[in-house]
Short mmCIF file of C-alpha atoms in Angstrom, two decimals:
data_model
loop_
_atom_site.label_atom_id
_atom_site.label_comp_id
_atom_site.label_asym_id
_atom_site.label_seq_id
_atom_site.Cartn_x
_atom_site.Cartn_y
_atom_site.Cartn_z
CA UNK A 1 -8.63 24.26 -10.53
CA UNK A 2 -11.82 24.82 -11.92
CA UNK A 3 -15.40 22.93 -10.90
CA UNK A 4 -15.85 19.86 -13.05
CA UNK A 5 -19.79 20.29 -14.98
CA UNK A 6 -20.51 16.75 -15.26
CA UNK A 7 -23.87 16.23 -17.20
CA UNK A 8 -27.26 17.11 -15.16
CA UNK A 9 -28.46 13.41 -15.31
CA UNK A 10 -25.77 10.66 -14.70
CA UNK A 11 -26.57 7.24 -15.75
CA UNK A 12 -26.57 5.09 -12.29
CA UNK A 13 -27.87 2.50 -14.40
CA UNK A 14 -26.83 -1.40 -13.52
CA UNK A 15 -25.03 -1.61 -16.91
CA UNK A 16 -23.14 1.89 -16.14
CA UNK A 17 -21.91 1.10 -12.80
CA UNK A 18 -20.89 -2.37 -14.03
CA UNK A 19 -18.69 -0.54 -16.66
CA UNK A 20 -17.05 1.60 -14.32
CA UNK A 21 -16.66 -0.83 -12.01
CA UNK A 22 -14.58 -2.53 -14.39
CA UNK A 23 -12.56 0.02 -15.17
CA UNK A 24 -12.10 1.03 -11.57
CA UNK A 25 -10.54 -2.14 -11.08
CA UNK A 26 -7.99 -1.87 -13.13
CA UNK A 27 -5.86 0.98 -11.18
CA UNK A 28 -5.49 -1.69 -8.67
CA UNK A 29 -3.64 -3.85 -11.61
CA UNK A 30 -2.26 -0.70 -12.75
CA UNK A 31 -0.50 0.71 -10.03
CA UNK A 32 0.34 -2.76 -7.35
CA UNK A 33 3.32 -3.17 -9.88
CA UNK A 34 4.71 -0.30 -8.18
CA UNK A 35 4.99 -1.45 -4.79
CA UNK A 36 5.01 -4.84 -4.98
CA UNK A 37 7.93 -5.07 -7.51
CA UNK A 38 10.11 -1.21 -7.00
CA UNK A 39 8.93 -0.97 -2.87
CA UNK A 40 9.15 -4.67 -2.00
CA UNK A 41 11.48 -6.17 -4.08
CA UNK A 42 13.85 -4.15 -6.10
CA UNK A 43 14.50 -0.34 -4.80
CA UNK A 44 16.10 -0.76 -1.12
CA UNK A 45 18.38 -3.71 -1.97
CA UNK A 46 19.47 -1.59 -5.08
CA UNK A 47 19.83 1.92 -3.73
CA UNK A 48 21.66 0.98 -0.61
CA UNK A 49 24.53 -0.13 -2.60
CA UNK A 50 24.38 3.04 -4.82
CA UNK A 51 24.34 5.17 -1.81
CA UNK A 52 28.17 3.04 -0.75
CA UNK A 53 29.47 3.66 -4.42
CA UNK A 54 29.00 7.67 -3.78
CA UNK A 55 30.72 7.15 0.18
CA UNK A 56 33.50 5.12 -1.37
CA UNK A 57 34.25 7.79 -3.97
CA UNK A 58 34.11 10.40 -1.40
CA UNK A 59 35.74 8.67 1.58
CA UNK A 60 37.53 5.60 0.18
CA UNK A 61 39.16 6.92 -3.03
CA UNK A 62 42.04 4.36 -3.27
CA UNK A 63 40.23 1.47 -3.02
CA UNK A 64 38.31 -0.45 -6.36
CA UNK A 65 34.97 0.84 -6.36
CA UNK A 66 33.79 -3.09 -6.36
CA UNK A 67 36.27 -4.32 -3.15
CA UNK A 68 34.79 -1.08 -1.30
CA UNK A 69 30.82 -1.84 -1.45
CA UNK A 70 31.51 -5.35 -0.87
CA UNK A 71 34.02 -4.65 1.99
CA UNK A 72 32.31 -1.90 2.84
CA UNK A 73 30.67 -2.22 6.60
CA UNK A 74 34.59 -3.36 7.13
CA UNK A 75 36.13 -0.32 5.83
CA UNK A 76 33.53 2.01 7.48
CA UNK A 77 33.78 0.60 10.90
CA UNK A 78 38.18 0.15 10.74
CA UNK A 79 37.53 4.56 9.93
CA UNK A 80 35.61 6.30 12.46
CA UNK A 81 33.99 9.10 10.87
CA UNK A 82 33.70 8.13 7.42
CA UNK A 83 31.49 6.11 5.76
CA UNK A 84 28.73 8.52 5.40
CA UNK A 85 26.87 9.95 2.23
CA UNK A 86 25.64 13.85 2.17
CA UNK A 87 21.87 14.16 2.68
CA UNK A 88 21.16 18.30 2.43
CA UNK A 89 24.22 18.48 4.49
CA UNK A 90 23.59 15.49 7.03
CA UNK A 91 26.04 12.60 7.33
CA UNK A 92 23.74 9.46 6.68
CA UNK A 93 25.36 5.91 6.51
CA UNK A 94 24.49 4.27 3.20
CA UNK A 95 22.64 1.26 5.27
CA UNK A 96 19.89 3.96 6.81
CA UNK A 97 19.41 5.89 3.15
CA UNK A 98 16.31 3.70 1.82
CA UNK A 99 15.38 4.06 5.48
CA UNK A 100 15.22 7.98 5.16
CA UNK A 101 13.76 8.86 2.36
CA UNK A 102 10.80 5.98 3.26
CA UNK A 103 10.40 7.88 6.26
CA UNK A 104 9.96 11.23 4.07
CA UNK A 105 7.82 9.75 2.11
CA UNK A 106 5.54 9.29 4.94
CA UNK A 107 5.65 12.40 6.62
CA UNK A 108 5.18 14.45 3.32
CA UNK A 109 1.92 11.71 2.64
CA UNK A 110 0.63 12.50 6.49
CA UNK A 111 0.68 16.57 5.27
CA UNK A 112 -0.46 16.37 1.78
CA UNK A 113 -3.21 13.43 1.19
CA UNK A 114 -5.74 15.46 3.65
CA UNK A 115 -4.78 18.44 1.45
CA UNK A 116 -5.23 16.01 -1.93
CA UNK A 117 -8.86 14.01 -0.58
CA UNK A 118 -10.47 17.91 0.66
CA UNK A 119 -9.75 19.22 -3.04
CA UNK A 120 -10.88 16.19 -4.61
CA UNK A 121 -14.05 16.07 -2.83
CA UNK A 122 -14.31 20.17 -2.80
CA UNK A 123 -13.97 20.34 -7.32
CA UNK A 124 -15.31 16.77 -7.92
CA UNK A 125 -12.51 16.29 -10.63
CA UNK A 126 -11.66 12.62 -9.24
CA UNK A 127 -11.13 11.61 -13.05
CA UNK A 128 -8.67 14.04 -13.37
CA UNK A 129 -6.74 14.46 -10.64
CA UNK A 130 -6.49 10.48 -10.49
CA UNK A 131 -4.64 10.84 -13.90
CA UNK A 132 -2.25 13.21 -12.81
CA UNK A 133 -1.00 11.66 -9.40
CA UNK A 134 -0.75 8.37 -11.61
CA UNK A 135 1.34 9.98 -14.23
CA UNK A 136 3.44 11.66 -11.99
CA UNK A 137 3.82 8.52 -10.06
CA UNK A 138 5.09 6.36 -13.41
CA UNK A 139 6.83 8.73 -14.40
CA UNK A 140 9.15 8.99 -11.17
CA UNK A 141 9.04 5.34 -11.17
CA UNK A 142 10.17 5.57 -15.07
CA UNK A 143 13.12 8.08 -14.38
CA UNK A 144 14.61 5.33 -11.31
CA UNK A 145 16.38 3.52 -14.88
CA UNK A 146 18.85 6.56 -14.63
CA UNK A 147 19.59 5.54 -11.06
CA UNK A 148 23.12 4.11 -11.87
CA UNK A 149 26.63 4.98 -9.82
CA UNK A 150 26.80 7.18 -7.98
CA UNK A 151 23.43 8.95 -8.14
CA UNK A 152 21.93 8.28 -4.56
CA UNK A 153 20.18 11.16 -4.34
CA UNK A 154 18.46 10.74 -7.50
CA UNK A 155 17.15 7.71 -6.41
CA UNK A 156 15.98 8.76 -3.01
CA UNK A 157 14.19 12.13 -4.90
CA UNK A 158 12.19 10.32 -7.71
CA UNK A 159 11.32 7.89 -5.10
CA UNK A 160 9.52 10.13 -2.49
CA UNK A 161 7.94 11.41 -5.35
CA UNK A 162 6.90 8.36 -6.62
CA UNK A 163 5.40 7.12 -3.25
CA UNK A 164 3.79 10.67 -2.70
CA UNK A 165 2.13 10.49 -5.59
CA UNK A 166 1.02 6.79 -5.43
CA UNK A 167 -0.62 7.44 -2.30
CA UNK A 168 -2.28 10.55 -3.37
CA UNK A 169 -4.13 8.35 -6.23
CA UNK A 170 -4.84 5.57 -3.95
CA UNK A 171 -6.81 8.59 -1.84
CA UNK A 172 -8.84 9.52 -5.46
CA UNK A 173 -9.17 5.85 -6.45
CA UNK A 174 -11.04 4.19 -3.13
CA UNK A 175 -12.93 7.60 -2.86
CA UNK A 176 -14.31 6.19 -6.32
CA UNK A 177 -15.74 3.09 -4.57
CA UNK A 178 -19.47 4.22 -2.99
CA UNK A 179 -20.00 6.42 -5.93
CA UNK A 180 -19.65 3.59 -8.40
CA UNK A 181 -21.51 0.67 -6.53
CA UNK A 182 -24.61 0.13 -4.38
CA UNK A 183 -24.25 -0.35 -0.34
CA UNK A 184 -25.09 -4.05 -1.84
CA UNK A 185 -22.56 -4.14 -4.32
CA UNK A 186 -19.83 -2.77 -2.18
CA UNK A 187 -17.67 -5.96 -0.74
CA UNK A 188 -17.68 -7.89 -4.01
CA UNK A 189 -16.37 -4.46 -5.48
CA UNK A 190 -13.84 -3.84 -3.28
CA UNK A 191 -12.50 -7.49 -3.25
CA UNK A 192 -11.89 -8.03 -7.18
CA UNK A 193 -10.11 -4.76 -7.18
CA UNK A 194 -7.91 -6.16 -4.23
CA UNK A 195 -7.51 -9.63 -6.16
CA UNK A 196 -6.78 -8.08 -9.12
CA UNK A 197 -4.14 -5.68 -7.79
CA UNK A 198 -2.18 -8.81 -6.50
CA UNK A 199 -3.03 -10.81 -9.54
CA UNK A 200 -1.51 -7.90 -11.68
CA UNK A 201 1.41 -7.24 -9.06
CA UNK A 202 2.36 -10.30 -9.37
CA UNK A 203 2.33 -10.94 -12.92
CA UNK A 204 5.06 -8.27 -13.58
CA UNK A 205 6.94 -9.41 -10.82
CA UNK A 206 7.00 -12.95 -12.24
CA UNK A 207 8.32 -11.35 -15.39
CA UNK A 208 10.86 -9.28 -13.43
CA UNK A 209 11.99 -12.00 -11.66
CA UNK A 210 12.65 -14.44 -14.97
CA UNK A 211 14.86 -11.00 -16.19
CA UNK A 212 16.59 -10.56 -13.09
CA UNK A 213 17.34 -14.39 -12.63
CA UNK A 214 18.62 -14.61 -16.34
CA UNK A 215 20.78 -11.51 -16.65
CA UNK A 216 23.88 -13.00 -17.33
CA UNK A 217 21.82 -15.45 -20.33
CA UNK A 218 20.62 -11.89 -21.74
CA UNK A 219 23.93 -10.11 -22.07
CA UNK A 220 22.60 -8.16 -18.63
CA UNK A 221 24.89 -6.70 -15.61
CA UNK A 222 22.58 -7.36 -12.55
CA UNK A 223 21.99 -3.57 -12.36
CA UNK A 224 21.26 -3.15 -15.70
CA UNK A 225 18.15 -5.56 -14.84
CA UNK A 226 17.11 -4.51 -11.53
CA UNK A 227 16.79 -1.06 -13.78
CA UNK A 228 15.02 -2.28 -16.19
CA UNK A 229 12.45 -3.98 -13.50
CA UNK A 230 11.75 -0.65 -11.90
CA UNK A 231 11.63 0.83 -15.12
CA UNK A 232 8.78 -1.85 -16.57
CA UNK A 233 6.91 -0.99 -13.13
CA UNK A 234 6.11 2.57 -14.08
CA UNK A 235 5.56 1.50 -17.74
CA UNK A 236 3.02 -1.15 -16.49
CA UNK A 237 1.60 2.03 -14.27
CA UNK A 238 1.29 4.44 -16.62
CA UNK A 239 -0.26 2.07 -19.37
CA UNK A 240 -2.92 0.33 -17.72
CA UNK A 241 -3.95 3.53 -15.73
CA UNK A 242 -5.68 4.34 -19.15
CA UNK A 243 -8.53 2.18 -18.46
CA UNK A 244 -10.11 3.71 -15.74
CA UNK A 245 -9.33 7.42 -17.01
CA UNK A 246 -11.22 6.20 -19.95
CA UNK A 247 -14.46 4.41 -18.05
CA UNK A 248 -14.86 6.50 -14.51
CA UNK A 249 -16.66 9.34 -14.49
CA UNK A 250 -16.81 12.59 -12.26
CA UNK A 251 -20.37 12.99 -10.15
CA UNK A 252 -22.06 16.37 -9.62
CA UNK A 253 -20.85 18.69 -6.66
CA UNK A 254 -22.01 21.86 -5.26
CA UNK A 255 -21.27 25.04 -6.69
CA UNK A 256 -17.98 25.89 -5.33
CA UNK A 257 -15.42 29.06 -6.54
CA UNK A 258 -14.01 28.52 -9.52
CA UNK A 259 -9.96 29.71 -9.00
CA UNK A 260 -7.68 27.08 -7.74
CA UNK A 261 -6.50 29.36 -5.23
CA UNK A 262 -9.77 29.47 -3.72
CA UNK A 263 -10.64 25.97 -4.36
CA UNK A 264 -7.33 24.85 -2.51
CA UNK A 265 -8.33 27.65 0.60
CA UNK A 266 -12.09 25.95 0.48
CA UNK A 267 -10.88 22.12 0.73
CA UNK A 268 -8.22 23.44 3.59
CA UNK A 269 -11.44 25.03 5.45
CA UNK A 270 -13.22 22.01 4.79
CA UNK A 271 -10.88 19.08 5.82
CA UNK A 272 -10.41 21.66 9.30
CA UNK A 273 -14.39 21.03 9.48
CA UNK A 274 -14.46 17.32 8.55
CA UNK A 275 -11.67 16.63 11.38
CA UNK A 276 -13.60 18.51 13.72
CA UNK A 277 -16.57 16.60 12.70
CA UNK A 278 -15.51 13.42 13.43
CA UNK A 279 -16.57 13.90 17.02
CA UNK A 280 -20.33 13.75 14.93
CA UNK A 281 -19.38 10.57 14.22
CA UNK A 282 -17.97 8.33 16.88
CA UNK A 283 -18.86 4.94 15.86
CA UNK A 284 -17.16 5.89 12.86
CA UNK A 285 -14.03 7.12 14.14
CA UNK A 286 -13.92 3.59 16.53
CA UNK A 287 -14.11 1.65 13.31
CA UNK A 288 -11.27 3.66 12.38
CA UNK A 289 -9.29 2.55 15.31
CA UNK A 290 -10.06 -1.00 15.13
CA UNK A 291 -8.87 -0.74 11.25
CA UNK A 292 -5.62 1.41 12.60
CA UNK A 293 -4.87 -1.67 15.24
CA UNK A 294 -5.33 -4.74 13.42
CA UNK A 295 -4.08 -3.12 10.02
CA UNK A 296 -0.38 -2.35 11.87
CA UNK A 297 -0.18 -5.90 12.87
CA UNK A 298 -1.12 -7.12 9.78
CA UNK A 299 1.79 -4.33 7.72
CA UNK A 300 4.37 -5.17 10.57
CA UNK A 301 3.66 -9.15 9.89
CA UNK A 302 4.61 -8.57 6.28
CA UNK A 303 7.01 -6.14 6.61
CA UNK A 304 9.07 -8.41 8.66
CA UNK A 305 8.66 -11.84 7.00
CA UNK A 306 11.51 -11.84 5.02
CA UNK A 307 13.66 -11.31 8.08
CA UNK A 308 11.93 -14.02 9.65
CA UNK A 309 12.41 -16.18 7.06
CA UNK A 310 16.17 -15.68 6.96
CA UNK A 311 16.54 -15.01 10.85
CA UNK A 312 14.79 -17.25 12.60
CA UNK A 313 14.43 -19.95 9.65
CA UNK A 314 17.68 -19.77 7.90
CA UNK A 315 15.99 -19.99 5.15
CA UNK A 316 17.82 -18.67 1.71
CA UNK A 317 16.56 -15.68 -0.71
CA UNK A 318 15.21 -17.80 -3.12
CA UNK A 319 12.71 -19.02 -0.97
CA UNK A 320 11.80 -15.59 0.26
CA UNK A 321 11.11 -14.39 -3.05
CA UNK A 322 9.54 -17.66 -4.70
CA UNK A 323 6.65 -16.74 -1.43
CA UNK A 324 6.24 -13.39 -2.30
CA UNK A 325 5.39 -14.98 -5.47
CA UNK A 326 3.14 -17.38 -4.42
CA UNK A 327 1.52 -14.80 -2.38
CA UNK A 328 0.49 -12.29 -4.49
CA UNK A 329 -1.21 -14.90 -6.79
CA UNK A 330 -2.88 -16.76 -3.71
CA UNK A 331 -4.11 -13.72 -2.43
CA UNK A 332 -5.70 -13.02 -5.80
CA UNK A 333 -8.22 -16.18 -4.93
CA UNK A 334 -8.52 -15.40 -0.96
CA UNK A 335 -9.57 -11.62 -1.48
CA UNK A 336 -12.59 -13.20 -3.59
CA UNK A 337 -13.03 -16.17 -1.29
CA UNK A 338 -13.41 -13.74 1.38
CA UNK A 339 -15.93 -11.13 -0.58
CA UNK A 340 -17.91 -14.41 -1.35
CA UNK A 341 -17.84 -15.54 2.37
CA UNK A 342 -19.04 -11.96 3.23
CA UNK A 343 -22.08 -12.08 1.10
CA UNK A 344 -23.38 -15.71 2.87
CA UNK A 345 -22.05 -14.56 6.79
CA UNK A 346 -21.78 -10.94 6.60
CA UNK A 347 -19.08 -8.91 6.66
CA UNK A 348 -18.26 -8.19 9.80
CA UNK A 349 -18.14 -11.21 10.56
CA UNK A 350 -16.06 -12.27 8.32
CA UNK A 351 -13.25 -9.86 9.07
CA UNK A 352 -13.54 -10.50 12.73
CA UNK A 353 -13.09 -14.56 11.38
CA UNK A 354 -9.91 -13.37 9.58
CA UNK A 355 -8.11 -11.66 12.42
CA UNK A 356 -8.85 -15.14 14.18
CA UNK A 357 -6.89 -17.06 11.32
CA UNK A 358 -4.48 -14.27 11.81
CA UNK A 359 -3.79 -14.64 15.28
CA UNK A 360 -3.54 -18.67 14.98
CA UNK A 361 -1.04 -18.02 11.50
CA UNK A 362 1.12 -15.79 13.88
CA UNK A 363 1.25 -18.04 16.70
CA UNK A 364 2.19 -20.83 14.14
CA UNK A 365 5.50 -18.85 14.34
CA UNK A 366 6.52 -20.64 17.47
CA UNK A 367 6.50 -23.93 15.81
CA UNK A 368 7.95 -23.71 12.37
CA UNK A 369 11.61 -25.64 12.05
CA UNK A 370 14.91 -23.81 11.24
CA UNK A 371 15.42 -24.74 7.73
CA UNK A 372 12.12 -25.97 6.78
CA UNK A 373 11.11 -24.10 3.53
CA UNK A 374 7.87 -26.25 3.16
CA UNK A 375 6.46 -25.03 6.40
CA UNK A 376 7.36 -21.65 5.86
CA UNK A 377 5.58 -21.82 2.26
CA UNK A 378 2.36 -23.36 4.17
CA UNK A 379 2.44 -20.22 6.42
CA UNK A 380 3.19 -17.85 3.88
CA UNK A 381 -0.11 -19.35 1.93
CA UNK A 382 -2.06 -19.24 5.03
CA UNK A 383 -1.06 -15.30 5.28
CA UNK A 384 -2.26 -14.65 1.30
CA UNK A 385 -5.64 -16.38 2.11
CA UNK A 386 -6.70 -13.93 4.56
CA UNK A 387 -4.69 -10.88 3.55
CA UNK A 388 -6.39 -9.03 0.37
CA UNK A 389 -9.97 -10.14 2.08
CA UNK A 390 -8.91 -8.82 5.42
CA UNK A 391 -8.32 -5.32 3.57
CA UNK A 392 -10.70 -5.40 0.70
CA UNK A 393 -13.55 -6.24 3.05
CA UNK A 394 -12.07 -3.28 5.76
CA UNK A 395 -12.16 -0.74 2.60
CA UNK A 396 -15.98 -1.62 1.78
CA UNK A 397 -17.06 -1.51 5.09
CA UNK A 398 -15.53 2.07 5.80
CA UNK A 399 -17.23 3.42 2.85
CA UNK A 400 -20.23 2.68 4.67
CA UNK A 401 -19.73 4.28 7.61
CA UNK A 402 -18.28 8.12 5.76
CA UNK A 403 -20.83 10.71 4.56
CA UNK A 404 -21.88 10.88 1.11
CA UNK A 405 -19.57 13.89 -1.05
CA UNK A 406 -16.81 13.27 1.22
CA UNK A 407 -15.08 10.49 0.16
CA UNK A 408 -12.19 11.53 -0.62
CA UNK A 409 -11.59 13.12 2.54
CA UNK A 410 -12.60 10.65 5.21
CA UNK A 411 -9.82 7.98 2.80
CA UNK A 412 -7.58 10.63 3.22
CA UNK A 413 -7.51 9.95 6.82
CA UNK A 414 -7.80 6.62 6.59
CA UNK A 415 -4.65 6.60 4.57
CA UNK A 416 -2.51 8.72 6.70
CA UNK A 417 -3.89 7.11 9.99
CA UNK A 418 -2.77 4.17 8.61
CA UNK A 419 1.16 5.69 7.78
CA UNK A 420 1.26 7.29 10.99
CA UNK A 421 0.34 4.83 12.85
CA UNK A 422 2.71 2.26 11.17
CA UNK A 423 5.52 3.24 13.58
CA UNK A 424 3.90 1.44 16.56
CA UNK A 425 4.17 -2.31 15.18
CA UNK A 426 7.57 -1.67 14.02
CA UNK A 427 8.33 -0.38 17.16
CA UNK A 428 7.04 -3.07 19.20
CA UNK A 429 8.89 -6.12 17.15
CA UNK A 430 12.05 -3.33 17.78
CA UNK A 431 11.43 -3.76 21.54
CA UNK A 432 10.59 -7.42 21.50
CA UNK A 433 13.86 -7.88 19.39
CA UNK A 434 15.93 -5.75 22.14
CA UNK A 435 14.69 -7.87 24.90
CA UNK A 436 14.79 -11.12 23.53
CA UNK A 437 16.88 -11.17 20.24
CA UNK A 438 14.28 -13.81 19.00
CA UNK A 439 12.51 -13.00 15.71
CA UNK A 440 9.75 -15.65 17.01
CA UNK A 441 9.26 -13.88 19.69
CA UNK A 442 8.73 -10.45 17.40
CA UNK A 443 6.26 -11.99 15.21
CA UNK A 444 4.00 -13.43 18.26
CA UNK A 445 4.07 -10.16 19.40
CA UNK A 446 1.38 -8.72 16.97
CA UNK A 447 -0.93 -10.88 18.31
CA UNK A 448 -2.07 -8.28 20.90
CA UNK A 449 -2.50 -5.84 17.47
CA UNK A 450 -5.19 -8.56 16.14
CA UNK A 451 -6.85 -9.16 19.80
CA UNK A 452 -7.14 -5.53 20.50
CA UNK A 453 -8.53 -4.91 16.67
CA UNK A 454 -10.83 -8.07 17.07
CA UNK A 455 -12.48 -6.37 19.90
CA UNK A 456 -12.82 -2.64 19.15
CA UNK A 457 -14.39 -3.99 15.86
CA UNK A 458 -16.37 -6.55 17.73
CA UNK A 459 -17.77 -3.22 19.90
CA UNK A 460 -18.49 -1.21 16.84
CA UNK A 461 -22.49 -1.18 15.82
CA UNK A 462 -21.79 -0.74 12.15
CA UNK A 463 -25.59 -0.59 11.14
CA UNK A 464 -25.59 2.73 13.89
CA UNK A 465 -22.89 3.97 12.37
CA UNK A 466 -23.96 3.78 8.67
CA UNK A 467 -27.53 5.28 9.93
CA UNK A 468 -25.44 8.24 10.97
CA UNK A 469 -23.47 8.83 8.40
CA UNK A 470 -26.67 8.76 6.12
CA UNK A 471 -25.70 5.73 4.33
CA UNK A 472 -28.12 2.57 3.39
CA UNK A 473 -27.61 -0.32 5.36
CA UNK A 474 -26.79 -3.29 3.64
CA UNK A 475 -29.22 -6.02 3.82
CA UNK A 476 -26.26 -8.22 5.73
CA UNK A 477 -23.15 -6.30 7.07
#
């Protein structure tokens, strides 16, 4: 890939940044309709009975497709031995399939988004290389409409490549962030794009959810719509994702070669030099560890409130997905509620307040009532208040502390900390589950995640740690 030759001068003017800025913000709107309508909502409960049509077929040929992925988990467990789908020649029950290829999806992120922030950084062709993760992205999350059947596999391959290449913009897109606003300017930034990713996220999946609730009033088999949802996700993707290609602009780099051989060998030599130079940078790399704790608990806490709700609650699925609702448009107001508090408080501060409401939400676990839906809704509002700020306000703050013409790398391993250290909340609610077979339990269990984050933050002397990355200190951080 060739160096980018942006122009000599490049307006850093008020007005400019303001107009990127704008257009920055709306790959957050752009690309949230991916996972908070295909990963949150639609793909797993969809694939996993695609993945028993294909075992049925293979195992169960006498029975009606229907009775067999309905009676399935009856039929598999009455017949040792069968009841599996082929995965490159492994026997994988339908049940673990979304499971799988999630974990994939991971491991291939964990290798490649170093490889994808060095190269960014190394040919300073953000612009570009934004637009081609993004397209690549929708159109993966396009091709899932052909998921139908039998085709499990299909499914599980445009989906890895969907998720690969959604995190691999996600890399370009914060590495965006300090080049396009002032040390100043950076929470406020960083929290509209957060608000507007949920306020965009959940627009579609307002208009999803009308579709997939009327199907039968539109002449629609329930697949037929949950295709169609997916489908709109990577249309909504791929058509707002014009806005920012059209207002960001690359920023000048050194001169590097010019092959993309050797521009791929010079960002591998140079992510091998930025990992080794963390050690330069230790306040840095604690601030990354605080971020790593608290962030798990905060994933693991949504990751496992829908089980909660229907677990421990009793609560039905239309009340799970009527919160996920709610939250993505409350969340819209507390990610700017927060950015605001962060200007009059600072931000550390205010992050360090948030875990606080986080541990108090999570205890509040202990006392909600089987079967009460209106207490459930006041925690799952509680959640959306603090959740885009907790992260939007994390993002700006970590731009601070990276060295300039680096970006891209140093989100790169913020991004893959973050998916490989995922593993340990979900393994600790695992553990607390074994022991105790209480999903209460579970959830109060991340409250050591938000203690432990509170005070590894709490240690870190941000204002140090911006002075030695080279940055400007904000006038209150």
């Amino acid at each position: 890939m060739p160096a980018s030759a942006p122009p000599a001068a490049l307006d850093d003017s008020p007005a400019a940044r303001r107009r990127e800025q704008r257009g920055w913000y709306f790959y957050d709107w752009a690309n949230s309709a991916f996972y908070t309508a295909v990963i949150s909502v639609f793909l797993g409960p969809y694939l996993i009975p695609v993945a028993k049509t294909a075992a049925c077929a293979k195992d169960f040929p006498d029975v009606a497709s229907d009775t067999c992925v309905s009676a399935f988990d009856e039929l598999a467990a009455a017949n040792p031995g069968l009841g599996y789908v082929d995965v490159l020649g492994a026997d994988i029950r339908p049940a673990a399939f979304f499971g799988l290829i999630t974990t994939v999806a991971v491991l291939l992120q964990i290798v490649f988004l170093p490889i994808v922030g060095a190269l960014a950084d190394h040919t300073g062709r953000k612009r570009e290389m934004l637009g081609v993760f993004a397209y690549i992205g929708a159109l993966a999350a396009m091709g899932l409409f052909f998921v139908e059947g039998d085709r499990y596999m299909l499914g599980g391959v445009l989906f890895v490549i969907a998720n690969l290449a959604y995190g691999s913009s996600v890399v370009v897109y914060d590495s965006f962030l300090p080049q396009i606003s002032t040390a100043e300017e950076r929470d406020a930034v960083s929290s509209r794009g957060w608000a507007i990713g949920y306020l965009g996220g959940g627009l579609l999946l307002a208009l999803n959810l009308v579709l997939y609730l009327q199907h039968e009033n539109l002449g629609l088999t329930e697949g037929m719509a949950v295709r169609i949802c997916m489908m709109s996700a990577g249309l909504w993707w791929a058509t707002f994702t014009i806005i920012p290609l059209l207002r960001l602009r690359n920023r000048p780099v050194p001169a590097h070669e010019t092959t993309a051989l050797a521009s791929v060998g010079g960002s591998l030599r140079q992510l091998g030099r930025t990992i080794a130079g963390l050690r330069k940078y230790p306040l840095t790399l604690l601030f990354l560890v605080a971020y790593l704790v608290y962030n798990d608990g905060v994933q693991t806490v949504i990751a496992n409130s829908a089980a909660f709700a229907s677990e421990a609650l009793k609560l039905p699925q239309t009340v799970q997905i009527t919160a996920i609702l709610m939250v993505q448009f409350v969340a819209f107001f507390g990610a700017l509620l927060l950015g605001r508090l962060a200007r009059g408080f600072g931000t550390k501060r205010t992050v360090l307040a948030s875990l606080v409401l986080w541990t108090a939400i999570v205890a509040m676990a202990m006392f909600v009532a089987e079967g009460q839906a209106v207490q459930f809704y006041l925690m799952a509002f509680a959640i959306a208040i603090v959740l885009g700020g907790t992260q939007a306000l994390s993002r700006s703050l970590f731009s601070l502390v990276i060295p300039k013409g680096r970006e891209a790398e140093y989100f790169s391993l913020l991004q893959i900390s973050d998916k490989g250290s995922a593993f340990i909340g979900a393994l600790t609610v695992t553990i607390a589950l074994q022991l105790t077979n209480s999903y209460r339990i579970a959830i109060m269990s991340m409250i050591v995640f938000f203690v432990i984050g509170f005070v590894l933050l709490a240690l870190t002397n941000l204002p140090k740690a911006i002075r030695a990355a080279g940055n400007e200190v904000p006038e209150r951080i």
